Coordinates of C-alpha atoms in Angstrom, one line a residue:
M29 CA -4.8 -40.3 7.9
S30 CA -1.5 -40.0 6.1
G31 CA -1.9 -39.0 2.4
C32 CA -5.3 -37.3 2.8
Q33 CA -5.2 -33.8 1.4
F34 CA -8.1 -32.7 3.5
N35 CA -6.5 -33.9 6.8
Q36 CA -2.8 -33.9 6.2
P37 CA -0.7 -34.4 9.4
Y38 CA 2.0 -31.8 9.7
C39 CA 5.4 -32.1 11.3
P40 CA 7.9 -29.2 10.9
R41 CA 11.2 -30.3 9.4
N42 CA 14.5 -29.5 11.2
E43 CA 15.3 -26.7 8.8
E44 CA 11.9 -25.1 9.4
K45 CA 12.5 -25.4 13.2
K46 CA 15.8 -23.7 12.8
S47 CA 14.3 -20.9 10.6
I48 CA 11.6 -20.3 13.2
A49 CA 14.2 -20.1 16.0
E50 CA 16.2 -17.6 14.0
S51 CA 13.2 -15.5 13.2
I52 CA 12.2 -15.3 16.9
E53 CA 15.7 -14.2 17.8
K54 CA 15.6 -11.3 15.3
A55 CA 12.0 -10.3 15.9
T56 CA 10.9 -7.2 17.7
L57 CA 7.5 -5.9 18.7
M58 CA 8.9 -2.3 19.2
E59 CA 7.3 0.3 16.9
P60 CA 9.7 1.9 14.5
S61 CA 10.6 5.5 15.4
I62 CA 10.9 8.3 12.9
D63 CA 12.1 11.9 12.9
A64 CA 12.6 14.6 10.4
Q65 CA 16.2 13.6 9.7
S66 CA 15.6 9.8 9.4
A67 CA 12.6 10.5 7.0
Q68 CA 15.1 11.7 4.4
K69 CA 16.9 8.4 4.5
G70 CA 15.9 4.8 3.6
V71 CA 12.7 4.0 1.8
Y72 CA 10.7 7.1 0.6
Y73 CA 7.0 6.8 -0.4
G74 CA 7.3 8.4 -3.8
S75 CA 10.4 6.5 -4.8
Y76 CA 9.1 3.2 -3.4
L77 CA 6.0 3.5 -5.6
K78 CA 8.0 5.1 -8.5
L79 CA 5.4 7.8 -8.6
D80 CA 7.4 10.0 -10.9
E81 CA 7.3 7.3 -13.6
L82 CA 3.8 6.1 -12.8
L83 CA 2.2 9.6 -13.0
N84 CA 4.0 10.5 -16.2
I85 CA 3.1 7.6 -18.5
Q86 CA -0.3 8.9 -19.5
E87 CA 0.4 10.1 -23.0
C88 CA -2.7 11.3 -24.7
E89 CA -2.8 10.8 -28.5
S90 CA -5.0 13.8 -28.8
V91 CA -2.3 16.0 -27.3
K92 CA 0.3 14.7 -29.7
V93 CA -1.8 15.8 -32.7
G94 CA -2.5 19.2 -31.1
T95 CA -6.2 18.7 -30.3
P96 CA -6.3 17.8 -26.6
A97 CA -9.4 15.8 -25.6
H98 CA -10.2 16.1 -21.9
E99 CA -11.8 12.6 -21.6
E100 CA -8.7 10.8 -23.0
M101 CA -6.9 11.1 -19.6
L102 CA -9.8 9.2 -17.9
F103 CA -9.8 6.6 -20.7
I104 CA -6.0 5.9 -20.2
I105 CA -6.1 5.9 -16.4
I106 CA -9.1 3.5 -16.3
H107 CA -7.3 1.0 -18.6
Q108 CA -4.0 1.3 -16.9
T109 CA -5.7 0.6 -13.6
Y110 CA -7.3 -2.4 -15.1
E111 CA -3.9 -3.7 -16.1
L112 CA -2.5 -3.2 -12.6
W113 CA -5.4 -5.1 -11.1
F114 CA -4.9 -7.9 -13.7
K115 CA -1.3 -8.1 -12.6
Q116 CA -2.4 -8.6 -9.0
M117 CA -4.9 -11.3 -10.1
I118 CA -2.2 -13.2 -12.0
H119 CA 0.0 -12.9 -8.9
E120 CA -2.7 -14.5 -6.8
I121 CA -3.7 -17.2 -9.4
D122 CA -0.1 -18.2 -9.8
S123 CA 0.4 -18.5 -6.0
I124 CA -2.7 -20.7 -5.7
R125 CA -1.5 -22.9 -8.6
N126 CA 1.8 -23.2 -6.9
I127 CA 0.3 -24.4 -3.7
M128 CA -2.0 -26.9 -5.4
S129 CA 0.7 -28.2 -7.8
T130 CA 2.5 -30.1 -5.0
P131 CA 0.1 -32.8 -3.7
P132 CA -1.2 -33.5 -1.2
T133 CA -2.3 -30.0 -0.4
P134 CA -2.1 -29.7 3.4
E135 CA -5.3 -28.6 5.0
R136 CA -3.5 -25.7 6.7
L137 CA -2.9 -24.2 3.2
N138 CA -6.5 -24.5 2.1
G139 CA -7.2 -21.4 4.3
V140 CA -4.5 -19.5 2.3
I141 CA -6.2 -20.6 -1.0
V142 CA -9.6 -19.4 0.3
N143 CA -8.1 -16.0 1.3
R144 CA -6.4 -15.5 -2.1
L145 CA -9.4 -16.6 -4.1
G146 CA -11.5 -14.2 -2.0
R147 CA -9.1 -11.4 -2.8
I148 CA -9.5 -12.1 -6.5
T149 CA -13.2 -11.8 -6.2
E150 CA -12.9 -8.5 -4.4
I151 CA -10.7 -7.2 -7.2
Q152 CA -13.2 -8.4 -9.8
K153 CA -16.0 -6.5 -8.0
L154 CA -13.9 -3.4 -8.2
L155 CA -13.3 -3.9 -11.9
V156 CA -17.0 -4.3 -12.6
D157 CA -17.8 -1.1 -10.6
Q158 CA -15.0 0.8 -12.4
I159 CA -17.1 0.6 -15.7
S160 CA -19.5 3.1 -14.1
I161 CA -16.7 5.6 -13.9
L162 CA -15.9 5.1 -17.6
E163 CA -19.6 5.5 -18.4
T164 CA -19.4 9.1 -17.2
M165 CA -17.7 9.7 -20.6
T166 CA -20.4 10.4 -23.2
S167 CA -20.4 9.1 -26.8
V168 CA -19.6 12.5 -28.2
D169 CA -16.7 12.9 -25.8
F170 CA -15.3 9.6 -26.9
L171 CA -15.5 10.5 -30.6
E172 CA -13.1 13.4 -30.0
F173 CA -10.2 10.9 -29.8
R174 CA -11.5 7.5 -30.7
N175 CA -10.2 7.4 -34.3
L176 CA -6.7 8.2 -32.9
L177 CA -6.7 4.7 -31.2
V178 CA -7.0 2.6 -34.4
P179 CA -6.0 -0.2 -34.6
A180 CA -5.5 -0.7 -30.9
S181 CA -8.2 -2.7 -29.0
G182 CA -9.0 -3.9 -25.5
F183 CA -9.0 -7.3 -27.1
Q184 CA -5.2 -7.0 -27.0
S185 CA -5.0 -7.0 -23.2
V186 CA -2.4 -9.8 -22.9
Q187 CA -2.9 -10.0 -19.1
F188 CA -6.7 -10.6 -19.4
R189 CA -6.1 -13.4 -21.9
M190 CA -3.4 -14.8 -19.6
I191 CA -5.9 -14.8 -16.7
E192 CA -8.4 -16.7 -18.8
N193 CA -5.7 -19.3 -19.8
K194 CA -4.3 -19.7 -16.3
L195 CA -7.9 -20.3 -15.0
G196 CA -8.4 -22.9 -17.6
I197 CA -10.2 -21.6 -20.7
L198 CA -9.5 -23.7 -23.8
P199 CA -8.4 -22.0 -27.0
N200 CA -11.0 -23.9 -29.1
T201 CA -13.9 -22.6 -26.9
R202 CA -13.1 -19.0 -27.8
V203 CA -15.2 -17.1 -30.2
Q204 CA -13.0 -16.3 -33.3
Y205 CA -12.1 -12.7 -33.5
Q206 CA -12.6 -11.5 -37.1
Q207 CA -12.5 -15.1 -38.2
H208 CA -8.9 -15.5 -36.9
H209 CA -7.2 -17.3 -34.0
Y210 CA -6.9 -14.8 -31.2
H211 CA -3.1 -15.0 -31.3
S212 CA -3.1 -13.3 -34.7
F213 CA -3.8 -9.9 -33.1
F214 CA -0.8 -9.8 -30.8
N215 CA 2.8 -9.1 -31.5
E216 CA 5.4 -11.8 -31.4
K217 CA 6.5 -11.2 -27.8
D218 CA 2.9 -11.3 -26.5
R219 CA 2.0 -14.4 -28.6
K220 CA 4.9 -16.3 -26.9
S221 CA 3.6 -15.2 -23.4
L222 CA 0.1 -16.4 -24.3
Q223 CA 1.3 -19.7 -25.7
A224 CA 3.3 -20.2 -22.5
T225 CA 0.1 -19.8 -20.4
E226 CA -1.8 -22.2 -22.6
N227 CA 0.9 -24.8 -22.0
E228 CA 0.9 -24.4 -18.2
V229 CA -1.2 -26.6 -16.0
S230 CA -4.3 -24.5 -15.4
L231 CA -6.1 -23.9 -12.1
L232 CA -9.0 -26.0 -13.3
Q233 CA -6.7 -28.9 -14.0
L234 CA -5.2 -28.6 -10.5
V235 CA -8.7 -28.4 -8.9
I236 CA -9.7 -31.6 -10.7
Q237 CA -6.6 -33.4 -9.4
W238 CA -7.3 -32.0 -5.9
L239 CA -10.9 -33.2 -6.0
E240 CA -9.9 -36.7 -7.2
R241 CA -7.7 -37.1 -4.1
N242 CA -10.8 -36.9 -1.8
P243 CA -10.4 -39.9 0.5
F244 CA -14.0 -40.0 1.6
L245 CA -15.4 -41.2 -1.7
Y246 CA -14.4 -44.7 -0.6
Y247 CA -13.5 -45.1 3.0
K248 CA -13.3 -48.3 5.1
G249 CA -16.2 -50.0 3.3
Y250 CA -18.2 -46.8 2.8
E251 CA -19.0 -45.8 -0.8
F252 CA -20.5 -42.3 -1.2
W253 CA -21.7 -42.8 -4.7
T254 CA -23.7 -45.9 -3.9
S255 CA -25.2 -44.3 -0.8
Y256 CA -26.1 -41.1 -2.8
K257 CA -27.6 -43.0 -5.7
S258 CA -29.8 -45.0 -3.3
A259 CA -31.1 -41.8 -1.7
V260 CA -31.8 -40.2 -5.1
D261 CA -33.7 -43.2 -6.4
Q262 CA -35.8 -43.3 -3.3
I263 CA -36.7 -39.6 -3.5
L264 CA -37.7 -39.8 -7.2
D265 CA -39.8 -43.0 -6.5
N266 CA -41.5 -41.2 -3.6
D267 CA -42.2 -38.2 -5.9
L268 CA -44.0 -40.5 -8.4
Q269 CA -46.0 -42.1 -5.6
R270 CA -47.1 -38.8 -4.1
I271 CA -48.3 -37.5 -7.5
Q272 CA -50.4 -40.6 -8.1
A273 CA -51.8 -40.6 -4.6
N274 CA -52.8 -36.9 -4.6
N275 CA -56.5 -36.9 -5.3
D276 CA -56.6 -33.1 -5.5
L277 CA -54.7 -33.2 -8.8
S278 CA -56.5 -33.6 -12.1
Q279 CA -55.3 -36.2 -14.5
D280 CA -53.7 -33.6 -16.7
M281 CA -51.8 -32.1 -13.7
K282 CA -50.7 -35.6 -12.7
D283 CA -49.5 -36.3 -16.2
Q284 CA -47.5 -33.1 -16.3
S285 CA -46.0 -33.6 -12.8
T286 CA -45.1 -37.2 -13.7
K287 CA -43.4 -35.9 -16.9
E288 CA -41.3 -33.5 -14.8
V289 CA -40.2 -36.2 -12.4
K290 CA -39.3 -38.5 -15.3
K291 CA -37.2 -35.7 -16.7
N292 CA -35.3 -35.6 -13.4
M293 CA -34.9 -39.3 -13.5
E294 CA -33.4 -39.1 -17.0
S295 CA -31.0 -36.4 -15.8
F296 CA -29.9 -38.4 -12.8
S297 CA -29.6 -41.5 -15.0
T298 CA -27.1 -39.7 -17.2
L299 CA -25.2 -38.7 -14.0
F300 CA -24.9 -42.2 -12.7
D301 CA -23.8 -43.6 -16.1
E302 CA -20.0 -43.3 -16.0
V303 CA -19.6 -44.5 -19.7
A304 CA -22.1 -41.8 -20.9
Y305 CA -20.5 -39.2 -18.7
N306 CA -17.0 -40.0 -20.1
E307 CA -18.4 -39.7 -23.6
R308 CA -19.5 -36.2 -22.8
L309 CA -16.1 -35.5 -21.3
E310 CA -14.4 -36.6 -24.5
K311 CA -16.7 -34.2 -26.5
G312 CA -15.8 -31.3 -24.2
E313 CA -19.3 -31.0 -23.0
V314 CA -18.1 -31.3 -19.4
R315 CA -14.6 -30.5 -17.9
L316 CA -14.6 -32.3 -14.5
S317 CA -13.5 -36.0 -14.5
Y318 CA -16.1 -38.4 -13.2
K319 CA -14.3 -38.9 -10.0
A320 CA -13.8 -35.1 -9.5
L321 CA -17.5 -34.6 -10.1
Q322 CA -18.4 -37.2 -7.5
S323 CA -16.0 -35.5 -5.0
A324 CA -17.5 -32.1 -5.6
I325 CA -21.0 -33.4 -5.1
L326 CA -19.9 -35.0 -1.8
I327 CA -18.4 -31.7 -0.6
Y328 CA -21.5 -29.7 -1.6
L329 CA -23.8 -32.1 0.1
Y330 CA -21.8 -32.6 3.3
K331 CA -20.4 -29.0 3.5
D332 CA -21.3 -28.8 7.2
E333 CA -18.8 -31.6 8.1
P334 CA -15.8 -29.8 9.5
I335 CA -13.3 -31.4 7.1
F336 CA -15.3 -30.0 4.1
H337 CA -15.7 -26.4 5.3
T338 CA -12.8 -24.9 3.4
P339 CA -13.0 -27.2 0.4
F340 CA -16.6 -26.0 0.0
L341 CA -15.5 -22.4 0.2
I342 CA -12.8 -23.0 -2.4
L343 CA -15.4 -24.5 -4.8
N344 CA -17.9 -21.7 -4.1
L345 CA -15.2 -19.0 -4.7
L346 CA -14.3 -20.6 -8.0
T347 CA -17.9 -20.3 -9.2
E348 CA -17.9 -16.7 -8.0
I349 CA -14.8 -15.9 -10.0
D350 CA -16.6 -17.2 -13.1
E351 CA -19.8 -15.3 -12.3
L352 CA -17.9 -12.1 -11.8
L353 CA -16.0 -12.6 -15.1
T354 CA -19.4 -13.0 -16.8
M355 CA -20.7 -9.9 -15.1
W356 CA -17.6 -7.9 -16.2
R357 CA -18.1 -9.1 -19.8
F358 CA -21.8 -8.2 -19.7
R359 CA -21.2 -4.7 -18.2
H360 CA -18.4 -4.1 -20.7
T361 CA -20.7 -5.1 -23.6
M362 CA -23.5 -2.9 -22.4
M363 CA -21.0 0.1 -22.0
V364 CA -19.7 -0.4 -25.5
Q365 CA -23.3 -0.5 -26.9
R366 CA -24.1 2.6 -25.0
I367 CA -21.0 4.6 -26.1
I368 CA -20.4 3.5 -29.7
G369 CA -23.7 1.7 -30.6
A370 CA -23.3 -0.7 -33.5
K371 CA -20.0 0.9 -34.8
I372 CA -17.1 -1.3 -35.7
G373 CA -14.5 -1.6 -32.9
T374 CA -11.2 0.3 -33.1
G375 CA -9.5 -3.1 -33.6
G376 CA -11.7 -3.9 -36.5
S377 CA -14.2 -6.3 -34.7
S378 CA -17.9 -6.0 -34.9
G379 CA -17.8 -4.2 -31.6
Y380 CA -20.9 -4.7 -29.5
H381 CA -22.0 -7.7 -31.6
Y382 CA -18.7 -9.5 -31.0
L383 CA -18.7 -8.8 -27.3
R384 CA -22.2 -10.1 -26.9
T385 CA -21.0 -13.5 -28.1
T386 CA -18.5 -13.7 -25.2
V387 CA -21.2 -13.5 -22.5
G388 CA -22.4 -17.0 -22.1
D389 CA -21.6 -20.5 -20.8
R390 CA -18.9 -21.2 -23.4
Y391 CA -16.6 -18.8 -21.5
K392 CA -17.4 -20.3 -18.1
I393 CA -14.4 -22.3 -16.9
F394 CA -16.0 -23.8 -13.8
L395 CA -19.4 -24.4 -15.4
D396 CA -19.6 -28.0 -14.0
L397 CA -19.6 -26.5 -10.5
F398 CA -22.6 -24.3 -11.4
N399 CA -24.5 -27.3 -12.7
I400 CA -23.9 -29.4 -9.6
S401 CA -26.9 -27.6 -8.1
S402 CA -29.1 -29.8 -10.4
Y403 CA -28.0 -32.9 -8.5
L404 CA -28.2 -31.7 -4.9
I405 CA -30.9 -33.2 -2.6
P406 CA -32.5 -31.8 0.6
K407 CA -30.3 -31.9 3.7
N408 CA -32.9 -33.9 5.6
T409 CA -32.6 -36.7 3.0
L410 CA -28.9 -37.1 3.1
P411 CA -27.7 -40.6 3.9
Q412 CA -26.3 -40.9 7.4
L413 CA -22.5 -41.2 7.4
P414 CA -21.0 -44.3 9.1
K415 CA -19.6 -43.5 12.5
V416 CA -16.0 -44.3 11.4
V417 CA -16.3 -41.8 8.5
K418 CA -18.0 -39.1 10.5
E419 CA -15.3 -39.3 13.2
Q420 CA -12.6 -38.8 10.6
M421 CA -14.4 -35.7 9.1
D422 CA -14.9 -34.2 12.6
F423 CA -12.9 -32.3 15.1
A424 CA -13.8 -30.7 18.4
W425 CA -12.3 -28.8 21.3
S426 CA -12.3 -30.9 24.4
I427 CA -11.2 -30.4 28.1
L428 CA -8.1 -32.4 28.8

């Protein structure tokens, strides 16, 4: 199946064969030996990690003005740790974007994408949990040095904004910060960095292109969308018939149940109307192209087919990244309310009230993947795949 990103045949090039041969020739499985003398040479733990520099960059503003505040050290270390983890997240996102930017994405690299997306989610869980450590600082403790931080603000975390941009958030979906474009609160160097990430192809855009290359939407006479629509129509018709035939229901209950089924019918009717969907796409109400949406639904419904195992994991992890970003924003918002109440933020924002507006669907990048659950049907109602399609999706160990 040449050209299929889910089942790409792989043949190592001559230069790859040569590189592998050279690597084998130089490789060793012997454990490195170390003694007291050799420990003084080569790479040293502290110098490798630059610990002298790292452990001496926590400069407390309260110390500078002669009124040391014990809690300021915690405040600095927590935020510096956040920035280090943000750096790692950017490293992983960029590597995934690089893999997906050279189509077709070989199936053997989908496993790498799953691993790195999974790493991002584990980092995010750590970032959410880290808020609990910061919450050990009381409101009174924070007030000892809070005024010394003006006008700095967590809003000015360039790396966090870069993560949002690289994932695919659109500038016009952001809540305005003090009625200004978010660029206004960064220096010239940081504004250029942010602008560069806005101009890059986002992970969401690459995922859309990847989904659109799914060869099983139309394959040797098989049309998934036609098959899926037929199954949906049959299920909805059966629902109406069951309601009318159920003599245990009162007329009021039948009317209410019928109303719910017709709501579902209307929802699916919009889904199957490509023109209407594209109008929503133009308005920015959805982000996935119509073909990408069809592909994602196919993957979710037939996730047990071997060829769709890793694509399903990729889509699932993308929604988890979005979910964890929302969780982090929510926990951060609650922490701010708990520690400073309704006070104005150090950067001049409305503090808690501003942060509360960032917790919602407008900041979800992969919202369309969340909403796919509305269009899934029970496994036992899935249309049977034609044999020629199922064979291409399958693989199995066999005795030669």
